[in-house]
Coordinates of C-alpha atoms in Angstrom, one line a residue:
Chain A
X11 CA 19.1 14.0 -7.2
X12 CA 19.7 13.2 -11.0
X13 CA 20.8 10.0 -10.5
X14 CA 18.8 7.6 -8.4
X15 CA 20.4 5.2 -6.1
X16 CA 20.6 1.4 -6.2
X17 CA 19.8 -0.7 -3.2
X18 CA 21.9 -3.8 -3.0
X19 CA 19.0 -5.7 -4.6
X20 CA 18.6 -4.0 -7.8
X21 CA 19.8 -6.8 -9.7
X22 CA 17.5 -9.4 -7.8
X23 CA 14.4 -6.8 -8.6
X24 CA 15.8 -6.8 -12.3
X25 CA 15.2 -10.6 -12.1
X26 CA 11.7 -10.7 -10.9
X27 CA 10.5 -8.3 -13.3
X28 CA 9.5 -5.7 -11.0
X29 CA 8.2 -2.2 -12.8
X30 CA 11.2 0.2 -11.1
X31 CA 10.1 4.0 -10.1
X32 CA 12.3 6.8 -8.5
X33 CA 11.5 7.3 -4.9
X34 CA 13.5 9.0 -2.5
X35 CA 16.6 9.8 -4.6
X36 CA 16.2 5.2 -5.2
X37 CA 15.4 3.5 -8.1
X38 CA 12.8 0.5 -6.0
X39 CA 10.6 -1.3 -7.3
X40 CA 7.0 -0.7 -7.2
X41 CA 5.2 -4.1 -7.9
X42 CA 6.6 -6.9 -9.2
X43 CA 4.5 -8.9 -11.7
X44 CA 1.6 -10.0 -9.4
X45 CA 0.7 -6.4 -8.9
X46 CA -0.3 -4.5 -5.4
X47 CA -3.6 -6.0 -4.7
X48 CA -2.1 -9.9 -4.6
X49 CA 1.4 -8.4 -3.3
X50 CA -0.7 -6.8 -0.4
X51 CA -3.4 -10.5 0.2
X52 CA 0.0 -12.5 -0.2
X53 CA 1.8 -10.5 2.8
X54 CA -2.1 -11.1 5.3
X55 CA -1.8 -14.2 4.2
X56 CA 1.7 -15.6 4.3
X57 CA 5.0 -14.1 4.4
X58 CA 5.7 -10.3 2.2
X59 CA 9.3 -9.5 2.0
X60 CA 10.6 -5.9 1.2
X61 CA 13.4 -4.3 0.3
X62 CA 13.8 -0.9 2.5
X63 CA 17.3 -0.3 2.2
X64 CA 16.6 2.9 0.9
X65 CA 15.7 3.9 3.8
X66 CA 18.3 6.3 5.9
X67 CA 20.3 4.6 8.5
X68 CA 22.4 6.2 11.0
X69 CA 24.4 5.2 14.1
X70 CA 24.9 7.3 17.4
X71 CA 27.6 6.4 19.7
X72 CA 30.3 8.0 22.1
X73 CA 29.7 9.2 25.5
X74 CA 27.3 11.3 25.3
X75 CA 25.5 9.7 22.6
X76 CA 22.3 8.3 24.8
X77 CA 22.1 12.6 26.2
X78 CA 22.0 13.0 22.5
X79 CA 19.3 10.9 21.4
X80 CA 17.7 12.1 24.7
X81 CA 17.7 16.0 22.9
X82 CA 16.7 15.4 19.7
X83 CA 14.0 12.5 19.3
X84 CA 10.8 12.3 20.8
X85 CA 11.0 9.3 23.1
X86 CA 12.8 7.9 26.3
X87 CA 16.0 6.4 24.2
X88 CA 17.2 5.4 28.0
X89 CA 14.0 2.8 28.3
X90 CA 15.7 0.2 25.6
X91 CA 18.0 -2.5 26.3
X92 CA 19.2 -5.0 24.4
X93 CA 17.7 -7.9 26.1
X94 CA 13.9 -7.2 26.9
X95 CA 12.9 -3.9 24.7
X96 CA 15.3 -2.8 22.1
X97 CA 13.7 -1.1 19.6
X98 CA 10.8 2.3 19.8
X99 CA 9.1 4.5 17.1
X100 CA 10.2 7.6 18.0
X101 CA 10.1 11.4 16.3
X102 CA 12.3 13.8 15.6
X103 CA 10.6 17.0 16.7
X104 CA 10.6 21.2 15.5
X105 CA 11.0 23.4 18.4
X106 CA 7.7 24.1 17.7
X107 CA 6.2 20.4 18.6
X108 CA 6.4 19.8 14.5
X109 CA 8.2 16.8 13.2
X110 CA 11.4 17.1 11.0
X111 CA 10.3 13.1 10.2
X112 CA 9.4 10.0 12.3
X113 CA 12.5 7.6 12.7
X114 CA 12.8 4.3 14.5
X115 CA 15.7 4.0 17.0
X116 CA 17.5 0.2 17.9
X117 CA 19.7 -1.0 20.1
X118 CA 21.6 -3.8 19.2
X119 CA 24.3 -3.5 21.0
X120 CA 25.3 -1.8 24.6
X121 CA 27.4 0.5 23.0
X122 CA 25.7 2.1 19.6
X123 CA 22.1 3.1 18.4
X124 CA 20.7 3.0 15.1
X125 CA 18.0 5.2 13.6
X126 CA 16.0 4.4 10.7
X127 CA 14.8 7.9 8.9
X128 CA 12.7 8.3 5.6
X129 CA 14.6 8.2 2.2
X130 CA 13.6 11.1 1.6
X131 CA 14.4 12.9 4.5
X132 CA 17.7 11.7 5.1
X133 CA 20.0 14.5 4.0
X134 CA 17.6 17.1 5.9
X135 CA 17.1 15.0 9.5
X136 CA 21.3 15.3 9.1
X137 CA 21.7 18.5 8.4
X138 CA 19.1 19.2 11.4
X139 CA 20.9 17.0 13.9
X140 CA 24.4 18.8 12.8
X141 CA 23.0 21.9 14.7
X142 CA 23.2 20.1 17.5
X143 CA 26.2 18.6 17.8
X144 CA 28.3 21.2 19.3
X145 CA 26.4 20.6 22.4
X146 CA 27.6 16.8 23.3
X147 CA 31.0 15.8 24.0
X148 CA 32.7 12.1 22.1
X149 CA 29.6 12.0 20.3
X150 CA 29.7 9.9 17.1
X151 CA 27.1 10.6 14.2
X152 CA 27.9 8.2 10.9
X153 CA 26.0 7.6 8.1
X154 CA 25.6 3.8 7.4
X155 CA 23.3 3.8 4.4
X156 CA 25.4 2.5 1.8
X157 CA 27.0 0.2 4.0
X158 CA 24.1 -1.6 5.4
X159 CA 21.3 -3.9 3.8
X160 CA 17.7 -3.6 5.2
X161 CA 14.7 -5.9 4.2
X162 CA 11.6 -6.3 6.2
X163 CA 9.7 -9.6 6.7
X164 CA 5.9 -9.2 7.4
X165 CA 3.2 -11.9 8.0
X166 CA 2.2 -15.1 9.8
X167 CA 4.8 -17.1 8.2
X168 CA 7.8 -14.9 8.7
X169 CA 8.8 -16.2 12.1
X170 CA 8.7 -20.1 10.5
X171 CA 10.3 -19.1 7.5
X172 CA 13.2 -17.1 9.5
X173 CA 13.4 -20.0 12.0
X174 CA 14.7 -22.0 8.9
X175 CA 17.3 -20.2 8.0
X176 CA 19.0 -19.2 11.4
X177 CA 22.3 -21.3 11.7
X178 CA 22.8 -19.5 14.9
X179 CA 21.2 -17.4 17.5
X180 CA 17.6 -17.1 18.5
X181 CA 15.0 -15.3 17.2
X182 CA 13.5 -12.1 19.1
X183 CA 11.0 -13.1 21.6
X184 CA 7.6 -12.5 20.1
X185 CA 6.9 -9.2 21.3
X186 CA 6.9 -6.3 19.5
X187 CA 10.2 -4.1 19.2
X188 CA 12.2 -7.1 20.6
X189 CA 15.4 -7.8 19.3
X190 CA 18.3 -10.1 18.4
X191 CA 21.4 -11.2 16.7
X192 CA 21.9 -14.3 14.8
X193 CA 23.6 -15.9 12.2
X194 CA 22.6 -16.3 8.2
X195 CA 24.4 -17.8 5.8
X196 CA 27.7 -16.9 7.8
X197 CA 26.3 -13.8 8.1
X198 CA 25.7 -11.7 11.6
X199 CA 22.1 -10.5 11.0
X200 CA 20.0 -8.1 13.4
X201 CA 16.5 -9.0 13.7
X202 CA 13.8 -7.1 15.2
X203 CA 10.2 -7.4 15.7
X204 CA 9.3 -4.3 13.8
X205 CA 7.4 -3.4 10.4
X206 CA 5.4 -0.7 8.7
X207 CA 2.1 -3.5 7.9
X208 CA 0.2 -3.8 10.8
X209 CA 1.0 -7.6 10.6
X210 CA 0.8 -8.8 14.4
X211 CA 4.2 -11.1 13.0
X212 CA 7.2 -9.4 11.7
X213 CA 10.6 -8.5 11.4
X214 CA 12.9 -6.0 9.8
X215 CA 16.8 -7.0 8.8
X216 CA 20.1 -5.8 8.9
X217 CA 22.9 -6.8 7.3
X218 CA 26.0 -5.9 5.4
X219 CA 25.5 -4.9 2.1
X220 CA 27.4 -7.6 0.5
X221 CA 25.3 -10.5 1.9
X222 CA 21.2 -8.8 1.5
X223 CA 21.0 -10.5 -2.3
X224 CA 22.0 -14.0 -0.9
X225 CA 19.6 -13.8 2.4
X226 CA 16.8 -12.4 0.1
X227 CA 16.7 -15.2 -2.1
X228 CA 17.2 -17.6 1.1
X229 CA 13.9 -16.0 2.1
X230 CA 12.4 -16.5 -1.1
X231 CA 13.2 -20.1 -1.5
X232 CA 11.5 -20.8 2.1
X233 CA 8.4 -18.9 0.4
X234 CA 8.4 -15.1 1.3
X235 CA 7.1 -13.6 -1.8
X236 CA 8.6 -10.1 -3.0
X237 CA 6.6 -6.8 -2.2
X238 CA 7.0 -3.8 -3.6
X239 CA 6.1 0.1 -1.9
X240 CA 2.9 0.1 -3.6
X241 CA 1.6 -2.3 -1.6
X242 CA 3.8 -0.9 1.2
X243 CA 1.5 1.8 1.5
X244 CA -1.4 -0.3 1.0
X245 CA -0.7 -1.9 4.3
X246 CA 0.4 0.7 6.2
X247 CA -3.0 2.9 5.1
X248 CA -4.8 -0.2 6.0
X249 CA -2.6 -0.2 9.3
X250 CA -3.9 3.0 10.0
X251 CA 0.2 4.0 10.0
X252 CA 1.4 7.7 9.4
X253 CA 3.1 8.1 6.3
X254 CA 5.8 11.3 6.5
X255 CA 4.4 14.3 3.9
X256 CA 0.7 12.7 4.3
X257 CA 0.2 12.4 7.8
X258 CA 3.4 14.0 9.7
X259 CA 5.3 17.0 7.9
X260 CA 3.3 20.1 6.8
X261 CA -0.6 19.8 5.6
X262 CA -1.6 21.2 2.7
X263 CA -2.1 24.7 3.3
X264 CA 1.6 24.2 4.7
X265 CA 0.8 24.5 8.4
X266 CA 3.2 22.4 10.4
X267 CA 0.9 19.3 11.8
X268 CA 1.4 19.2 15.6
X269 CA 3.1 15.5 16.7
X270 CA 0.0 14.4 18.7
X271 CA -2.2 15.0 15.9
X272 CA -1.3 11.7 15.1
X273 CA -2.3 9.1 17.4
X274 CA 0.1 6.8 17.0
X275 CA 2.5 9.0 17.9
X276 CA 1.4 9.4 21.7
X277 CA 3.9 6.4 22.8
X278 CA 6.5 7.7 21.0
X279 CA 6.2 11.0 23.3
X280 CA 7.8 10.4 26.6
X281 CA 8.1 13.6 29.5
X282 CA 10.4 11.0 31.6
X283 CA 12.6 13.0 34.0
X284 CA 15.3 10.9 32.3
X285 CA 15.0 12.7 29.2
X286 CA 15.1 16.3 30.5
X287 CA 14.2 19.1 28.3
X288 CA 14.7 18.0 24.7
X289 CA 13.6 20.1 21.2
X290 CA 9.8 20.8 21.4
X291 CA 9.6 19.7 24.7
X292 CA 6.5 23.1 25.8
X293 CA 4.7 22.1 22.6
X294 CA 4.5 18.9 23.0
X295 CA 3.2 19.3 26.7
X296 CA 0.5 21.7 25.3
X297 CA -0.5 19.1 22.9
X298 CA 0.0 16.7 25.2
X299 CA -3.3 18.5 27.8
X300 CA -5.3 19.0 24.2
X301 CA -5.2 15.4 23.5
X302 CA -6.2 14.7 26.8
X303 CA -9.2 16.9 26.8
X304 CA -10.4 15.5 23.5
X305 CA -10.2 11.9 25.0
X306 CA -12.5 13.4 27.4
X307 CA -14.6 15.1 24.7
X308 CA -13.9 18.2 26.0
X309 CA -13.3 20.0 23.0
X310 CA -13.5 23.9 23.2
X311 CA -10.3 25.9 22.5
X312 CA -8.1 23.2 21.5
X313 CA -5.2 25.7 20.6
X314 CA -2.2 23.3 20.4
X315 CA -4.5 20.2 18.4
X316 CA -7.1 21.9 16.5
X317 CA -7.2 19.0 14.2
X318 CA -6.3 15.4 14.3
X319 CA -6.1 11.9 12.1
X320 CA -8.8 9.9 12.4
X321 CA -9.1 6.8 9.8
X322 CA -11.7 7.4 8.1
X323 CA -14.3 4.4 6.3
X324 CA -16.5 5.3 3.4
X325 CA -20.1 4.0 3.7
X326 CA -21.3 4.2 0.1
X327 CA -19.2 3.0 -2.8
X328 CA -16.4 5.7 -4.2
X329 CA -12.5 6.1 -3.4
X330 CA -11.0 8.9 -1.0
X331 CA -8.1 10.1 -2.4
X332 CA -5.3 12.6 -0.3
X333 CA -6.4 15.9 -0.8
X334 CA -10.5 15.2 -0.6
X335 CA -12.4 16.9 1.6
X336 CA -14.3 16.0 4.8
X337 CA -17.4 17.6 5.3
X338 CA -20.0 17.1 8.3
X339 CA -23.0 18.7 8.3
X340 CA -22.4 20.6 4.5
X341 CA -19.6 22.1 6.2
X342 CA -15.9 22.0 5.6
X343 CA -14.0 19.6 8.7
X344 CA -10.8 17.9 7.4
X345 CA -9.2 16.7 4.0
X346 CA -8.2 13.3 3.2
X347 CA -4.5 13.0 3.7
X348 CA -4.4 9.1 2.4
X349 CA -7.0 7.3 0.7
X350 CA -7.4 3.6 -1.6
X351 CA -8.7 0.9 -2.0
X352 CA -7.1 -2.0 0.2
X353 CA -7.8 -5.7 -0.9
X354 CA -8.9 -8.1 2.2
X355 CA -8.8 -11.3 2.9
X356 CA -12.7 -12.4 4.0
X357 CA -12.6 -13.8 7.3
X358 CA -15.3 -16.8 9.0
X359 CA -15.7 -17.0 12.9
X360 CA -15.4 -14.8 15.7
X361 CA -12.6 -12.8 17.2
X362 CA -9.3 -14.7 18.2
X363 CA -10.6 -17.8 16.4
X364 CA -11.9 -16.3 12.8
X365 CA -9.7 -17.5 10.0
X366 CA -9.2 -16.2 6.4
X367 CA -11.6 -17.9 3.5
X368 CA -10.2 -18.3 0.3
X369 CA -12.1 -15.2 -1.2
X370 CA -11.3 -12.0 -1.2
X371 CA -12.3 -8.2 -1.9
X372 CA -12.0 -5.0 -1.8
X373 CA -12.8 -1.9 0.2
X374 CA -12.2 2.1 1.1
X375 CA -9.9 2.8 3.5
X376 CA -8.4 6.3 4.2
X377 CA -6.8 8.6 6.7
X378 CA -8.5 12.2 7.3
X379 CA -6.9 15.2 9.0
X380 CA -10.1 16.6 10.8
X381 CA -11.1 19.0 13.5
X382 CA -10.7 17.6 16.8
X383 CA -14.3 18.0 18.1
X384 CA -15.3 15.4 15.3
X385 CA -16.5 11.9 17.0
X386 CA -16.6 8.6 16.1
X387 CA -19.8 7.5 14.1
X388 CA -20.7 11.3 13.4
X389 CA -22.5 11.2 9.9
X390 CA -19.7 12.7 7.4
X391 CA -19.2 13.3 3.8
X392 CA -16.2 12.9 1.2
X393 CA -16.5 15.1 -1.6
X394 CA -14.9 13.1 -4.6
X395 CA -14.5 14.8 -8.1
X396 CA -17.8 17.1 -6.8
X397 CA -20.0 14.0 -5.1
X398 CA -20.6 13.7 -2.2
X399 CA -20.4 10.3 -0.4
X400 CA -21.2 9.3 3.3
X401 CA -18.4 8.7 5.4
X402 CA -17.2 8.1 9.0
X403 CA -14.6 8.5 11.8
X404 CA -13.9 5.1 12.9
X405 CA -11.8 3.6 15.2
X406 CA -9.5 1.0 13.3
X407 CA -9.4 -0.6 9.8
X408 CA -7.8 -3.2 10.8
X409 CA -7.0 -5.3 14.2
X410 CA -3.0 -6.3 15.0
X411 CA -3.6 -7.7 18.6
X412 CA -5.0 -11.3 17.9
X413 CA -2.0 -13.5 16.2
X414 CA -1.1 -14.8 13.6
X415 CA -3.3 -12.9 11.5
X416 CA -3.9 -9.1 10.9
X417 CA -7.9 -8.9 11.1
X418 CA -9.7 -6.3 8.7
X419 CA -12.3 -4.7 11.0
X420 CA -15.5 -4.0 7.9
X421 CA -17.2 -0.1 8.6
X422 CA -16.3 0.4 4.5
X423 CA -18.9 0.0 1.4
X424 CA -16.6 -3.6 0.2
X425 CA -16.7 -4.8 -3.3
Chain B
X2 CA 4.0 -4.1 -17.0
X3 CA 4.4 -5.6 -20.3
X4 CA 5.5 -4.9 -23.7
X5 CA 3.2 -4.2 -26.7
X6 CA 4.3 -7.2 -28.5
X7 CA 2.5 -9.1 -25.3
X8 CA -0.8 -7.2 -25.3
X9 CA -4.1 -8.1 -27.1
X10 CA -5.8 -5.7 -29.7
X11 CA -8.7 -7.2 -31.8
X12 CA -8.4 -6.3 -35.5
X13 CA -12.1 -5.4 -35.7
X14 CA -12.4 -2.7 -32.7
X15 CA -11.9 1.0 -33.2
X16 CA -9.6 3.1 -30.7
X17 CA -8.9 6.5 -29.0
X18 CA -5.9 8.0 -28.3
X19 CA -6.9 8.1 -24.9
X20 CA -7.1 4.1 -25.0
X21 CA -10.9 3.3 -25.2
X22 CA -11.9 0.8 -27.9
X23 CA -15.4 1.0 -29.4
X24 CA -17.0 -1.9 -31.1
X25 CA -20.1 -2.0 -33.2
X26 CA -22.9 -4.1 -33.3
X27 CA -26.6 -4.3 -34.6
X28 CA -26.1 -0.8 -35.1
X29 CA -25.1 0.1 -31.3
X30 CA -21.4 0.5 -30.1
X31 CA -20.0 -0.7 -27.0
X32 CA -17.4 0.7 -25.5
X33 CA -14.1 -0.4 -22.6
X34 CA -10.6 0.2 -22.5
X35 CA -7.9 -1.8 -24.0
X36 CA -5.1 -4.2 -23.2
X37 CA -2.9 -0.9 -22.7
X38 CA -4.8 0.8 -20.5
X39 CA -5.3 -1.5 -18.5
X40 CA -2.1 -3.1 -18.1
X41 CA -0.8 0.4 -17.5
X42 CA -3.2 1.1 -14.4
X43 CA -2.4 -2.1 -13.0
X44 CA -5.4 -3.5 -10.6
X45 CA -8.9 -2.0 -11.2
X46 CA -10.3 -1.6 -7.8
X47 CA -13.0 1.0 -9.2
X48 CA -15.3 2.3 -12.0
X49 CA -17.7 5.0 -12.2
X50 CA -20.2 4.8 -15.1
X51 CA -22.9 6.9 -15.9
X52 CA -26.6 6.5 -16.3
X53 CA -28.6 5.0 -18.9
X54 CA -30.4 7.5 -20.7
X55 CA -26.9 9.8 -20.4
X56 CA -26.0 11.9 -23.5
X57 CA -22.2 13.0 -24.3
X58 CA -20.6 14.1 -27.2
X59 CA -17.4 12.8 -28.4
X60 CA -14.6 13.5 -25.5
X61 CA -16.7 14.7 -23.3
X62 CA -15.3 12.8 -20.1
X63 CA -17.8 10.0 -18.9
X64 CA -16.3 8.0 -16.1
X65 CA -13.5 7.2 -14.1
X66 CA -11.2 4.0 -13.5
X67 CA -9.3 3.9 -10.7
X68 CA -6.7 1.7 -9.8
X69 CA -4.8 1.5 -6.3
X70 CA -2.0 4.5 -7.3
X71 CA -4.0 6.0 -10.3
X72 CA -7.2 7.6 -11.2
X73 CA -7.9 7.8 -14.8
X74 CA -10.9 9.2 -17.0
X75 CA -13.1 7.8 -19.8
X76 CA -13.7 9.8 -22.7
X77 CA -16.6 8.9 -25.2
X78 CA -15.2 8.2 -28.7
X79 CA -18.1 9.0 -30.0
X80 CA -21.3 11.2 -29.7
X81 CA -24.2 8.9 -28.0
X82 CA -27.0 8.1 -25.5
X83 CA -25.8 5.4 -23.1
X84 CA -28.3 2.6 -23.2
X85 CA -26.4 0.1 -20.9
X86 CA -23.8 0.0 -18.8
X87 CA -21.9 -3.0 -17.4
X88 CA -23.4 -3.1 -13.3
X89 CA -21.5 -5.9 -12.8
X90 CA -18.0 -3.7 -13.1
X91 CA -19.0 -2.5 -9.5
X92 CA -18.6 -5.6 -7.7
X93 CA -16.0 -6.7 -10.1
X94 CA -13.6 -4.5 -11.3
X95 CA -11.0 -6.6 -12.0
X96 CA -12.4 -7.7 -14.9
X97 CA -11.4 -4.5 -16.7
X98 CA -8.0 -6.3 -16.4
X99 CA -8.7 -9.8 -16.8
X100 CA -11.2 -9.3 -20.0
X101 CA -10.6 -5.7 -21.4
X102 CA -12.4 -6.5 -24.5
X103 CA -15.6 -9.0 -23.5
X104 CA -17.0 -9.4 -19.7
X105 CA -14.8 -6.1 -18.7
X106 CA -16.9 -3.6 -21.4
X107 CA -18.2 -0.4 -19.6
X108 CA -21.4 1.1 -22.0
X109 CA -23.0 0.5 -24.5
X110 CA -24.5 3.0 -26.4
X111 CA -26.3 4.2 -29.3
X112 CA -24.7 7.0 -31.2
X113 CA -24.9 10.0 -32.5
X114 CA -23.6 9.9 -35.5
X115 CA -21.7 6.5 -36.4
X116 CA -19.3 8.2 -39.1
X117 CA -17.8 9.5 -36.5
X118 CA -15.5 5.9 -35.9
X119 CA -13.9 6.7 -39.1
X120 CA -12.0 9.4 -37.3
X121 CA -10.5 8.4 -34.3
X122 CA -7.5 5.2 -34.8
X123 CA -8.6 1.9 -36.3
X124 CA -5.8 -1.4 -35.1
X125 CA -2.9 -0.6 -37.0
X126 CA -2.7 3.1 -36.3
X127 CA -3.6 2.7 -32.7
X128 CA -0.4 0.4 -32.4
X129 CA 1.4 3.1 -34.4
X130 CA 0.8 5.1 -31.9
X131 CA 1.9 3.1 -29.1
X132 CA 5.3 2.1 -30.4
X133 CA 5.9 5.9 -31.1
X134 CA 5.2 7.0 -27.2

């Protein structure tokens, strides 16, 4: 890929100064001039909006387009509608229980269904669902990349801020993975209450490539402020998120990482009757009795899920970094697969009814591939450039279920 | 990140390739990383320093800074004994970026052999350097 590719916002990113990388086969912008660690405060806080348009986008329809979905992703495609549920993470699976990438699946309208794949691994997730083509009748496969805009809307204030804007239609119900269709600037937009943050309030956008610059500067002038992928990750780490080639993909000794290694992937596995055998459908069931037994702490001769993510909080001051390793006992248990430090918002009160202070700081957070048989709180080390520093498992870095606000949940050395 | 033309470098502070600066006073030399540097790492979020009573010769690695996407090492620009070192960096970092040159310095030390400064970059060559890369 010689030449990067230019999202329809180029120009606007141009404008706000933003420090430009290659990513994907895309030229996107890292930061803009605030830099990650106000970039990631400013989405907890308010109202981040990215640009994700690199981001693959493909749309399924024909007859036998729902038996094709069915085959070759991970969850029950048949469970969303467009009026109560109509969007689900989902994976697209090896026939060894492996994933090709992790893809989110809409359905906007009765008739079509969109899937959102990783930049990176758009020409390969085609090339892999080619294979399987032959096998469906009427079915429609089309690239809509470069003809679609996508940005992403994350925070407290991104409903508000969207409300203002709408000339018609309503906004999703606020529920996660509900969706909509409304009216911008003339525009037909499709919302949905989706996002890669951990922000309990959020949406992600689509739009025809001609009108994203005009609805990103709409959004800006009812005070979204621009985010760039290094605070993307920030917040997904922080979100405790899989990242594709970090947490999903091969590990680094090149080992395919079984699907329900990843927590957060066990909803996105459905063994509905509806479904009926689809790729990696054994493996996944074998994973599928592992993870069960390792909820149970049963955890002898886990074949199919040796190893698992687990975030991972660092007790005594120092950075994990992808590639560290975990040690418990002086012995060898995992390696770091994401690691920074994530800036936080300070919080006063209890629960539902803390609220964010003015201050701020910093602290570790990280994700670990590690064997399964590890438990929460059990006494671990990090070994960073040869020291070692205490670590544990923990359960969450951060809490999602109490709006408006993402909550940091403090097990982390903070600065 | 910005353009050299918009980035501080005091006229009487010595500098590495690497992008330390090294100051001397009383006879001691303190040292940090400059405007560059840190406008290149973007936000500090960590240092490592060593210990008082430390010895290193000159480029011998000392430290790290890390910023959310980078780590980075410290090399001494000099031989020395570190005799401070700035504590307050560890519950602070980001005043490597807001004060490269005053509250963000990282050692101090006493060296080795002061002559030394006179071969690594003073201002103007340091500069050079940078509009050549």
């Amino acid at each position: 890929m010689s030449n990067p590719t230019r999202t329809p916002f180029y120009g606007e990113h141009l404008a706000l100064k933003a420090d430009m990388v290659e990513f994907g086969g895309w030229q996107m912008p890292i930061m803009y001039p605030d830099g990650i660690v106000q970039e990631h405060l400013n989405t907890r806080l308010g109202a981040g909006l990215f640009d994700v348009s690199h981001m693959g986008r493909f749309i399924i329809r024909g007859k036998d387009g729902l038996a094709f979905l069915q085959h070759v992703l991970t969850n029950n495609a048949a469970a969303l509608d467009i009026y109560r549920v109509g969007a689900q993470y989902t994976l697209i699976p090896t026939e060894t229980g492996g994933a090709v990438d992790d893809a989110y699946l809409y359905r906007f309208r009765q008739d079509q269904f969109l899937l959102v794949v990783n930049a990176a691994n758009r020409k390969k997730d085609w090339q892999h669902f080619r294979q399987f083509m032959n096998d469906f009748h009427g079915l429609e496969l089309l690239d809509h990349t470069a003809e679609m805009a996508m940005l992403s809307l994350q925070g407290p204030n991104s409903r508000e801020i969207l409300h203002n804007i709408i000339s018609h239609g309503q906004l999703p119900e606020p529920r996660r993975n509900a969706v909509s269709t409304v009216s911008i600037s003339g525009t037909e937009v499709l919302l949905a209450c989706t996002g890669y943050t951990g922000e309990p309030i959020g949406f992600e956008l689509f739009m025809e490539r001609a009108h994203g610059p005009g609805i990103w500067r709409r959004l800006l002038n009812e005070g979204a402020t621009p985010v760039g992928l290094g605070a993307r990750d920030t917040l997904r780490l922080e979100a405790g998120l899989p990242l594709y080639g970090h947490e999903l993909g091969v590990d680094t000794d090149g080992g395919e990482i079984p699907i329900l290694s990843c927590p957060t992937a066990k909803p996105a596995v459905s063994f509905s009757p509806l479904k009926g055998d689809f790729v990696g459908k054994q493996a996944l069931k074998n994973q599928f009795k592992d993870l069960e037994r390792i909820i149970n702490h049963d955890c002898q001769n886990l074949a199919h899920l040796p190893r698992i993510i687990r975030p991972i909080a660092l007790i005594e001051r120092g950075v994990a970094r992808p590639g560290s390793m975990v040690l418990k006992e002086g012995n060898p248990v995992g390696v770091i697969t994401s690691g920074t430090m994530a800036p936080m918002w300070l919080m006063e009160g209890d629960g539902a009814e803390s609220t964010m202070t003015d201050n701020h700081g910093l602290r570790a957070v990280a994700l670990g591939y590690v064997d399964s048989h590890v438990q929460m709180d059990n006494p671990l080390h990090v070994e960073i450039r040869g020291k070692r520093i205490a670590a544990t498992v923990v359960p969450f870095h951060l809490r999602s279920d109490m709006p408006p606000y993402a909550r940091p949940i403090l097990h982390s050395h903070m600065v | 990140m910005k353009e050299i033309s918009e980035l501080d470098f005091p006229e009487d502070l010595y500098y590495t390739e690497e992008h330390e600066w090294a100051r001397v006073t009383d006879g001691n030399v303190t040292i940090g990383i400059s405007d560059y540097a840190q406008d290149q790492l973007g936000d500090v979020v960590f240092v490592e320093m060593p210990a008082s009573g430390d010895q290193f010769k000159k480029g011998d690695a000392f430290g790290t800074v890390e910023s959310v996407k980078a780590v980075s090492e410290l090399y001494m620009p000099i031989d020395g004994e570190v005799i401070r070192v700035n504590q307050t960096l560890e519950d602070a970092p980001e005043l490597l970026n807001q004060s490269p040159y005053a509250d963000g310095w990282i050692l101090e030390i006493k060296p080795g052999d002061a002559s030394q400064l006179e071969t690594i970059l003073n201002r103007d060559a340091y500069l050079k350097m940078l509009k050549e890369s």
